[in-house]
Coordinates of N, CA, C and O in Angstrom, one line a residue:
K105 N 90.8 60.7 156.2 CA 91.3 59.4 155.8 C 90.9 59.3 154.2 O 90.0 58.3 154.0
S106 N 91.1 59.8 153.3 CA 90.6 59.8 151.9 C 91.3 58.7 151.0 O 92.4 58.3 151.5
S107 N 90.6 58.0 150.0 CA 91.6 57.1 149.3 C 91.4 57.7 147.9 O 92.0 56.8 147.1
S108 N 90.8 58.9 147.8 CA 90.8 59.3 146.2 C 91.0 61.0 146.7 O 90.2 61.4 147.7
G109 N 91.3 61.8 145.8 CA 91.1 63.3 145.8 C 92.0 63.9 144.7 O 91.9 63.1 143.6
S110 N 92.1 65.1 145.1 CA 93.1 65.9 144.2 C 94.1 66.6 144.6 O 94.0 66.2 146.0
G111 N 94.9 67.0 143.8 CA 96.3 68.1 144.3 C 97.4 67.3 144.2 O 98.3 68.0 144.8
S112 N 97.5 66.3 143.5 CA 98.7 65.6 143.4 C 99.7 66.3 142.6 O 101.1 65.8 142.5
E113 N 99.4 67.4 141.9 CA 100.3 68.2 141.1 C 101.2 68.9 141.9 O 102.0 69.5 141.7
T114 N 100.6 69.1 143.4 CA 101.7 69.7 144.4 C 102.7 68.7 145.0 O 103.4 69.1 146.0
W115 N 102.2 67.7 144.9 CA 103.3 66.5 145.6 C 104.5 66.5 145.1 O 104.7 66.5 143.9
G116 N 105.6 65.4 145.5 CA 106.8 65.8 145.1 C 107.6 64.2 145.6 O 106.7 63.7 145.9
L117 N 108.6 63.8 144.4 CA 109.5 62.6 145.1 C 110.6 62.8 145.0 O 111.3 63.5 144.0
W118 N 111.3 62.2 146.0 CA 112.5 61.8 146.3 C 113.1 60.4 145.6 O 112.3 59.7 146.1
R119 N 113.6 60.4 144.9 CA 114.2 59.0 144.3 C 115.3 58.1 144.9 O 115.3 56.9 145.0
D120 N 116.1 59.1 146.0 CA 116.7 58.5 146.8 C 116.2 59.3 148.2 O 115.7 60.2 148.2
D121 N 116.8 58.6 149.3 CA 116.5 59.2 150.7 C 117.1 60.2 150.6 O 118.4 60.3 150.5
P122 N 116.4 61.0 150.9 CA 117.0 62.6 151.1 C 117.7 62.8 152.5 O 118.7 63.6 152.6
G123 N 117.2 61.7 153.5 CA 118.1 62.1 154.8 C 119.6 62.1 154.9 O 120.1 63.2 155.5
P124 N 120.1 61.0 154.3 CA 121.8 61.1 154.3 C 122.3 62.0 153.8 O 123.4 62.2 153.9
R125 N 121.5 62.8 152.8 CA 122.5 63.9 151.9 C 121.7 65.4 152.4 O 122.2 66.0 152.1
G126 N 121.4 65.1 153.8 CA 120.7 66.3 154.2 C 121.9 67.2 155.2 O 122.9 66.8 155.4
V127 N 121.3 68.2 155.6 CA 122.4 69.3 156.5 C 121.4 69.8 157.9 O 120.1 70.2 157.4
Y128 N 121.8 69.6 158.9 CA 121.2 69.9 160.0 C 120.9 71.5 159.9 O 121.5 72.4 159.7
L129 N 119.5 72.1 160.5 CA 119.5 73.6 160.8 C 120.7 73.9 161.4 O 121.0 75.1 161.1
K130 N 120.9 73.4 162.5 CA 122.4 74.0 163.1 C 123.5 74.2 162.3 O 124.4 75.1 162.8
D131 N 123.7 73.3 161.5 CA 124.8 73.4 160.6 C 124.5 74.3 159.3 O 125.4 74.5 158.5
Y132 N 123.6 75.2 159.4 CA 123.2 75.6 158.4 C 124.2 76.8 157.6 O 124.6 76.8 156.5
D133 N 124.7 77.7 158.3 CA 125.7 78.8 158.4 C 126.7 78.2 157.9 O 127.5 78.4 156.6
R134 N 127.4 77.0 158.5 CA 128.5 76.4 158.6 C 128.8 75.5 157.0 O 129.5 75.7 156.0
R135 N 127.5 74.8 156.8 CA 127.6 73.9 155.7 C 126.8 74.1 154.5 O 127.0 73.3 153.2
L136 N 126.1 75.5 154.5 CA 125.3 75.5 153.1 C 125.6 76.8 152.9 O 126.1 77.2 152.0
K137 N 125.2 77.9 153.7 CA 125.6 79.0 153.7 C 127.1 79.5 153.1 O 127.4 80.4 152.0
A138 N 128.0 78.8 153.5 CA 129.4 79.4 153.5 C 129.8 78.7 152.4 O 130.9 78.9 151.9
N139 N 129.0 77.8 151.7 CA 129.1 77.1 150.4 C 128.5 77.3 149.3 O 128.2 76.5 148.6
N140 N 128.0 78.8 149.2 CA 127.1 79.3 148.0 C 126.1 78.3 148.1 O 125.4 78.3 146.8
N141 N 125.7 78.0 149.0 CA 124.1 77.1 149.4 C 123.9 76.1 148.3 O 123.2 75.4 148.0
V142 N 125.2 75.4 148.4 CA 125.5 74.3 148.0 C 125.9 73.0 149.0 O 126.9 73.4 149.7
A143 N 124.8 72.1 149.1 CA 125.2 70.9 150.4 C 126.3 70.2 149.9 O 126.7 70.0 148.5
P144 N 127.0 69.4 151.1 CA 128.0 68.8 150.9 C 127.7 67.5 149.8 O 128.8 67.2 149.0
A145 N 126.5 67.1 150.0 CA 126.3 66.1 149.1 C 126.3 66.5 147.4 O 125.8 65.9 146.3
G146 N 126.5 68.1 147.3 CA 125.9 68.4 145.7 C 124.7 69.2 145.4 O 124.5 69.4 144.3
W147 N 123.8 69.1 146.1 CA 122.5 69.6 145.9 C 122.3 71.1 146.2 O 123.1 71.4 147.1
S148 N 121.7 72.0 145.5 CA 121.7 73.2 145.7 C 120.5 73.8 146.5 O 119.1 72.9 146.5
F149 N 120.8 74.4 147.4 CA 119.7 75.3 148.8 C 119.0 76.6 148.0 O 119.7 77.4 147.6
D150 N 117.7 76.6 147.8 CA 116.9 77.4 147.6 C 116.2 78.4 149.0 O 115.7 77.8 149.5
P151 N 117.2 79.5 149.1 CA 116.9 80.1 150.6 C 115.3 80.7 150.7 O 114.8 80.8 151.8
T152 N 114.5 80.5 149.5 CA 113.2 81.1 149.5 C 112.3 79.8 149.3 O 111.1 80.0 149.5
D153 N 112.5 78.6 149.4 CA 111.9 77.4 149.1 C 112.5 76.2 149.2 O 113.3 75.8 148.9
W154 N 112.5 75.7 151.0 CA 113.2 74.6 151.5 C 112.4 73.8 152.1 O 111.5 74.0 152.5
W155 N 113.2 72.4 152.3 CA 112.4 71.4 153.0 C 113.3 71.0 154.1 O 114.4 70.9 154.5
V156 N 112.4 70.7 155.1 CA 113.0 70.3 156.4 C 112.1 68.9 157.1 O 110.9 68.7 156.6
E157 N 112.9 67.9 157.4 CA 112.3 66.5 158.1 C 112.2 67.0 159.5 O 112.6 67.9 160.1
E158 N 111.7 65.8 160.3 CA 111.0 65.9 161.5 C 112.5 66.3 162.5 O 112.1 66.5 163.7
H159 N 113.4 65.9 162.2 CA 114.6 65.8 163.5 C 115.4 67.1 163.1 O 116.7 67.4 163.5
G160 N 114.9 67.9 162.1 CA 115.4 69.2 161.8 C 116.7 69.3 160.7 O 117.6 70.2 160.6
L161 N 116.5 68.4 159.7 CA 117.4 68.1 158.7 C 116.6 68.7 157.4 O 115.9 68.6 156.9
I162 N 117.9 69.8 157.2 CA 117.1 70.5 155.4 C 117.5 69.4 154.5 O 118.5 68.7 154.5
M163 N 116.6 69.1 153.6 CA 117.0 68.2 152.7 C 116.7 69.2 151.2 O 116.3 69.9 151.1
S164 N 117.1 68.2 150.2 CA 116.9 68.7 148.9 C 115.4 68.9 148.7 O 114.6 68.4 149.1
T165 N 115.1 69.6 147.6 CA 113.9 69.7 146.8 C 113.1 68.9 146.3 O 114.4 68.4 145.5
P166 N 112.2 68.1 146.6 CA 111.8 66.6 145.8 C 111.7 67.1 144.2 O 111.1 68.4 144.1
E167 N 111.8 66.5 143.5 CA 111.1 66.5 142.1 C 109.7 66.5 142.0 O 109.1 65.7 142.7
P168 N 109.0 67.3 141.1 CA 107.8 67.0 141.1 C 107.4 65.8 140.9 O 108.1 65.0 139.9
L169 N 106.3 65.1 141.5 CA 105.7 63.6 140.9 C 105.2 63.8 139.6 O 104.4 64.3 139.3
P170 N 105.7 62.6 139.0 CA 105.4 62.4 137.5 C 104.1 61.8 137.6 O 103.8 60.7 138.3
R171 N 103.1 62.4 136.9 CA 101.8 62.0 136.8 C 101.4 61.6 135.3 O 100.3 61.4 134.7
K172 N 102.3 61.5 134.3 CA 102.0 60.7 133.3 C 103.3 59.7 132.7 O 104.3 59.3 133.7
S173 N 102.7 58.5 132.1 CA 103.5 57.3 131.8 C 103.4 57.0 130.3 O 102.9 58.0 129.8
V174 N 104.3 56.4 129.9 CA 104.3 56.0 128.3 C 104.2 54.6 128.3 O 105.0 54.0 128.9
N175 N 103.4 54.1 127.3 CA 102.9 53.1 126.6 C 104.4 52.5 126.0 O 104.7 53.2 124.9
K176 N 104.9 51.2 126.5 CA 106.2 51.2 126.0 C 106.3 50.7 124.4 O 107.1 50.3 123.7
E177 N 104.9 49.8 124.1 CA 104.7 49.3 122.8 C 104.6 50.3 121.8 O 104.9 50.6 120.8
T178 N 103.5 51.2 121.8 CA 103.1 52.2 121.2 C 103.9 53.7 121.3 O 103.5 54.6 120.6
K179 N 104.6 53.9 122.3 CA 105.2 55.0 123.0 C 104.1 56.3 123.1 O 104.2 57.4 123.3
E180 N 102.8 55.8 123.2 CA 101.7 57.0 123.5 C 101.9 57.4 124.9 O 102.4 56.6 125.8
I181 N 101.8 58.7 125.1 CA 101.8 59.3 126.5 C 100.2 59.0 126.8 O 99.3 59.4 126.7
I182 N 100.5 58.3 128.2 CA 99.4 58.1 129.2 C 98.8 59.2 130.2 O 100.3 59.2 130.8
P183 N 98.0 59.7 130.3 CA 97.7 61.0 131.4 C 97.5 60.3 133.0 O 97.0 60.9 133.5
E184 N 98.4 59.4 133.1 CA 98.3 58.6 134.3 C 99.6 58.1 134.9 O 100.0 57.6 133.7
K185 N 99.6 57.7 135.8 CA 101.0 56.8 136.2 C 100.6 56.0 137.5 O 100.2 56.7 138.5
Q186 N 100.9 54.8 137.7 CA 100.7 54.3 138.8 C 102.2 54.1 139.7 O 103.0 53.5 139.1
Y187 N 102.0 54.1 141.1 CA 103.0 53.7 141.9 C 102.6 52.7 143.1 O 101.6 52.8 143.5
V188 N 103.4 51.8 143.4 CA 103.2 51.1 144.4 C 103.7 51.5 145.8 O 104.8 52.1 145.8
V189 N 102.9 51.9 146.6 CA 103.2 52.5 148.0 C 102.9 51.8 149.0 O 102.0 51.1 149.5
T190 N 103.2 52.4 150.3 CA 103.3 51.8 151.4 C 103.5 52.9 152.7 O 104.3 54.0 152.5
G191 N 103.2 52.8 153.5 CA 103.6 53.4 155.0 C 104.4 52.5 155.8 O 105.0 53.3 157.2
D192 N 105.0 51.6 155.5 CA 105.8 50.5 156.2 C 104.9 50.1 157.1 O 105.5 49.6 158.3
R193 N 103.9 49.7 157.0 CA 102.6 49.2 158.2 C 102.1 48.0 157.5 O 102.5 47.3 157.1
E194 N 100.5 48.1 157.4 CA 99.7 46.8 157.1 C 99.5 46.8 155.6 O 99.5 45.9 155.0
I195 N 99.5 47.9 155.0 CA 99.0 48.1 153.7 C 100.2 48.5 152.6 O 100.7 49.6 152.8
T196 N 99.9 47.7 151.6 CA 100.9 48.2 150.6 C 100.0 48.2 148.9 O 99.2 47.4 149.2
T197 N 99.9 49.3 148.5 CA 98.6 49.4 147.4 C 99.2 50.0 146.4 O 100.3 50.7 146.1
V198 N 98.1 50.1 145.4 CA 99.0 50.9 144.1 C 98.3 52.5 144.2 O 97.1 52.2 144.7
L199 N 99.0 53.4 144.0 CA 98.5 54.9 144.1 C 98.4 55.2 142.3 O 99.7 55.2 141.9
T200 N 97.4 55.8 141.7 CA 97.2 56.2 140.7 C 96.9 57.9 140.6 O 96.3 58.1 141.4
V201 N 98.1 58.6 140.1 CA 97.9 59.9 140.1 C 97.9 60.1 138.5 O 98.3 59.6 137.5
R202 N 96.9 61.0 138.3 CA 96.3 61.7 136.7 C 96.9 63.0 136.3 O 97.2 63.7 137.5
D203 N 97.1 63.4 135.4 CA 97.9 64.7 135.0 C 97.0 65.3 135.1 O 97.4 66.8 135.8
D204 N 95.8 65.4 135.5 CA 94.6 66.8 135.9 C 94.8 66.9 137.5 O 94.1 67.9 138.3
G205 N 95.8 66.1 138.2 CA 95.9 65.9 139.6 C 95.5 65.4 140.5 O 95.5 65.2 142.0
T206 N 94.2 64.9 140.0 CA 93.6 63.6 140.9 C 94.4 62.4 141.1 O 95.1 62.2 140.4
W207 N 94.0 61.6 141.9 CA 94.8 60.7 142.5 C 93.5 59.4 143.4 O 92.5 59.8 143.6
E208 N 94.0 58.3 143.5 CA 93.1 57.3 143.9 C 94.2 56.1 144.4 O 95.0 56.0 143.7
L209 N 93.8 55.6 145.4 CA 94.5 54.2 146.3 C 93.5 53.1 145.9 O 92.2 53.3 145.6
E210 N 94.1 52.1 145.1 CA 93.5 50.9 145.0 C 92.7 50.3 146.1 O 91.7 49.6 146.0
K211 N 93.6 50.4 147.3 CA 92.8 49.9 148.7 C 93.6 50.9 149.7 O 94.4 51.4 149.6
G212 N 92.6 51.0 150.6 CA 93.1 51.8 151.9 C 92.8 53.3 151.9 O 92.5 53.6 150.9
S213 N 93.4 53.9 152.6 CA 93.6 55.4 152.7 C 94.7 56.1 152.9 O 95.6 55.4 152.9
L214 N 95.2 57.2 152.4 CA 96.1 57.9 152.8 C 96.8 57.7 153.8 O 97.9 57.5 153.8
Y215 N 96.0 57.8 154.8 CA 96.7 57.4 156.1 C 97.2 56.1 156.4 O 98.3 56.1 157.0
D216 N 96.3 55.2 155.9 CA 97.0 53.7 155.9 C 98.2 53.8 155.3 O 99.1 52.8 155.6
V217 N 98.7 54.5 154.2 CA 99.8 54.5 153.5 C 101.1 55.2 154.1 O 102.3 55.6 153.1
T218 N 100.7 56.2 155.1 CA 101.5 57.5 155.2 C 102.4 56.9 156.5 O 102.1 56.1 157.4
H219 N 103.8 57.0 156.3 CA 104.9 56.7 157.2 C 104.7 57.4 158.5 O 105.1 58.4 158.3
L220 N 104.1 57.0 159.6 CA 103.7 58.1 160.4 C 104.8 58.5 161.5 O 104.5 59.7 161.5
P221 N 106.1 58.0 161.6 CA 107.1 58.7 162.3 C 107.5 59.7 161.4 O 108.4 60.7 162.2
C222 N 107.6 59.5 160.2 CA 108.4 61.0 159.1 C 107.2 61.9 159.0 O 106.1 62.0 158.8
R223 N 107.7 63.2 159.2 CA 107.4 64.4 158.9 C 108.4 65.4 158.2 O 109.6 65.0 157.7
S224 N 107.5 66.1 157.4 CA 108.6 67.3 156.5 C 107.5 68.2 156.1 O 106.4 68.5 156.2
A225 N 108.1 69.2 155.7 CA 107.5 70.3 155.5 C 108.3 71.1 154.3 O 109.8 71.3 154.7
A226 N 107.5 71.9 153.6 CA 108.5 73.0 152.8 C 108.2 74.6 153.6 O 106.9 74.7 154.2
Y227 N 109.2 75.3 153.5 CA 109.2 76.7 154.3 C 109.6 77.4 153.1 O 110.7 77.1 152.4
R228 N 108.6 78.6 152.9 CA 108.8 79.5 151.5 C 108.5 80.8 152.1 O 107.9 81.3 152.8
G229 N 109.2 81.6 151.5 CA 109.1 83.2 151.4 C 110.6 83.8 151.4 O 111.3 83.2 151.5
D230 N 110.3 85.1 151.1 CA 111.6 85.9 150.7 C 112.1 86.0 152.3 O 113.3 86.4 152.4
T231 N 111.5 86.4 153.2 CA 112.1 86.7 154.8 C 112.3 85.0 155.4 O 112.8 85.3 156.7
C232 N 112.1 84.2 154.8 CA 112.2 82.7 155.2 C 113.6 82.3 155.3 O 114.4 82.2 154.5
A233 N 114.1 81.9 156.7 CA 115.4 81.5 156.8 C 115.7 80.5 157.9 O 115.0 80.8 158.8
P234 N 116.5 79.8 157.5 CA 116.9 78.3 158.5 C 117.2 79.1 160.1 O 117.0 78.7 160.8
M235 N 118.1 80.1 160.0 CA 118.5 80.6 160.9 C 117.4 81.2 162.3 O 117.4 81.4 163.4
N236 N 115.8 81.1 161.3 CA 114.9 81.7 162.2 C 114.4 80.5 162.8 O 113.5 80.8 163.7
A237 N 115.0 79.3 162.7 CA 114.1 78.1 163.3 C 114.4 78.0 164.7 O 115.7 78.4 165.2
N238 N 113.6 77.5 165.5 CA 114.1 77.4 167.0 C 114.3 75.9 166.9 O 113.3 74.9 166.8
L239 N 115.6 75.6 167.3 CA 116.0 74.3 167.2 C 115.7 73.2 168.4 O 115.3 72.1 168.2
K240 N 114.7 74.2 169.4 CA 114.2 73.1 170.5 C 112.7 72.7 170.0 O 112.3 71.5 171.0
D241 N 112.7 73.1 168.7 CA 111.2 72.5 168.1 C 111.6 70.9 167.3 O 110.6 70.4 167.0
F242 N 112.8 70.8 167.4 CA 113.0 69.5 166.9 C 113.6 68.7 167.8 O 114.3 69.2 168.7
P243 N 113.3 67.1 167.8 CA 112.8 66.6 166.9 C 111.2 66.7 167.0 O 110.8 66.7 167.9
V244 N 110.2 66.7 166.0 CA 109.0 66.8 166.0 C 108.5 65.5 166.3 O 108.7 64.3 165.9
K245 N 107.4 65.4 167.3 CA 106.8 64.0 167.9 C 105.8 63.7 166.9 O 105.4 64.3 165.9
P246 N 105.9 62.3 166.5 CA 105.2 61.7 165.7 C 103.9 61.8 165.8 O 103.2 62.1 166.8
G247 N 103.3 62.4 164.6 CA 101.6 62.8 164.7 C 101.4 64.6 164.9 O 100.4 64.8 164.4
A248 N 102.5 64.9 164.9 CA 102.2 66.5 165.3 C 102.8 67.2 163.9 O 103.3 66.7 163.2
E249 N 102.5 68.4 163.8 CA 102.4 69.1 162.7 C 104.1 69.6 162.7 O 104.5 70.0 163.9
M250 N 104.6 70.1 161.7 CA 106.3 70.7 161.5 C 105.8 72.0 162.4 O 104.9 72.4 162.3
P251 N 107.1 72.4 163.0 CA 106.9 73.7 163.8 C 106.9 75.1 162.8 O 107.3 75.0 161.5
V252 N 106.3 76.0 163.0 CA 106.1 77.3 162.4 C 107.7 77.8 162.4 O 108.2 77.8 163.2
I253 N 108.1 78.3 161.3 CA 109.6 79.2 161.3 C 109.3 80.7 160.8 O 108.4 80.9 160.2
N254 N 109.7 81.6 161.9 CA 109.1 83.1 161.4 C 109.7 83.6 160.3 O 110.8 82.9 159.8
G255 N 108.9 84.3 159.6 CA 109.3 84.7 158.5 C 108.9 83.6 157.1 O 108.9 84.0 156.0
C256 N 108.4 82.5 157.4 CA 108.1 81.5 156.6 C 106.6 81.1 156.2 O 106.3 81.0 157.2
A257 N 106.1 80.7 155.2 CA 104.9 80.4 154.9 C 105.4 78.6 155.1 O 106.5 78.1 154.7
K258 N 104.4 77.7 155.7 CA 105.0 76.5 156.0 C 103.7 75.5 155.1 O 102.5 75.7 155.4
Q259 N 104.4 74.3 154.7 CA 103.1 73.4 154.2 C 103.6 72.2 154.5 O 105.0 71.4 154.1
D260 N 102.8 71.5 155.3 CA 103.6 70.2 156.0 C 102.9 69.2 154.6 O 101.9 69.4 154.0
Y261 N 103.6 68.0 154.8 CA 103.5 66.9 153.8 C 103.5 65.6 154.7 O 104.5 65.3 155.1
A262 N 102.9 64.6 154.1 CA 102.9 63.4 155.0 C 104.0 62.7 154.0 O 104.3 62.9 152.6
V263 N 104.4 61.4 154.4 CA 105.6 60.6 153.8 C 105.2 59.5 153.2 O 104.7 58.8 154.1
L264 N 105.0 58.8 151.9 CA 104.7 57.7 151.6 C 106.1 57.0 150.8 O 107.0 57.9 150.4
F265 N 106.1 56.0 151.3 CA 107.3 55.2 150.7 C 107.0 54.7 149.5 O 105.9 53.8 148.9
V266 N 107.7 55.1 148.4 CA 107.2 54.5 147.0 C 108.3 53.3 146.5 O 109.5 53.5 146.6
L267 N 107.6 51.8 146.2 CA 108.3 50.9 146.5 C 108.8 50.8 144.8 O 109.8 49.9 144.6
G268 N 107.9 51.4 143.9 CA 108.3 51.2 142.6 C 107.1 51.8 141.7 O 106.0 52.1 142.2
E269 N 107.4 51.4 140.6 CA 106.3 52.2 139.4 C 105.5 51.0 138.9 O 106.4 50.1 138.4
V270 N 104.3 51.1 138.6 CA 103.9 50.1 137.7 C 103.7 50.6 136.2 O 103.5 51.4 135.6
V271 N 104.4 49.3 135.6 CA 104.6 49.5 134.2 C 103.6 48.5 133.3 O 102.9 47.8 133.6

């Protein structure tokens, strides 16, 4: 239940909800593989590095979380960026991420601003493939880790809602 730490250089940001643009694991062959790994929504699928959410929906890869901002008056690059975040529960606060990867919350802990029902994981590796997933492992129960998929290295991620950027 940390309120500060390091590692934000590994965090990602979806500017739009990736769910409606996703493809279910069960539809991988028909909707991604058969279409040269391009989803119907237009995003490209990388079979060696891909994301799945708790219902078994393959999602677009998030962009790296921006950790710098620009002073609008002086145009100076500032080595940190601030976001208003929430888990859609009790706490809404400011998250500051810095260029060196450190981060801190103005109030509460990372747990307090995690949207608990949501889960996501990145699955990576040369032998990692969506068809290796056991569809019976989905949906993932709230609070549980994302399932292991044979041939894949897995990294679980918590989900925070970014309501805006502090300017």
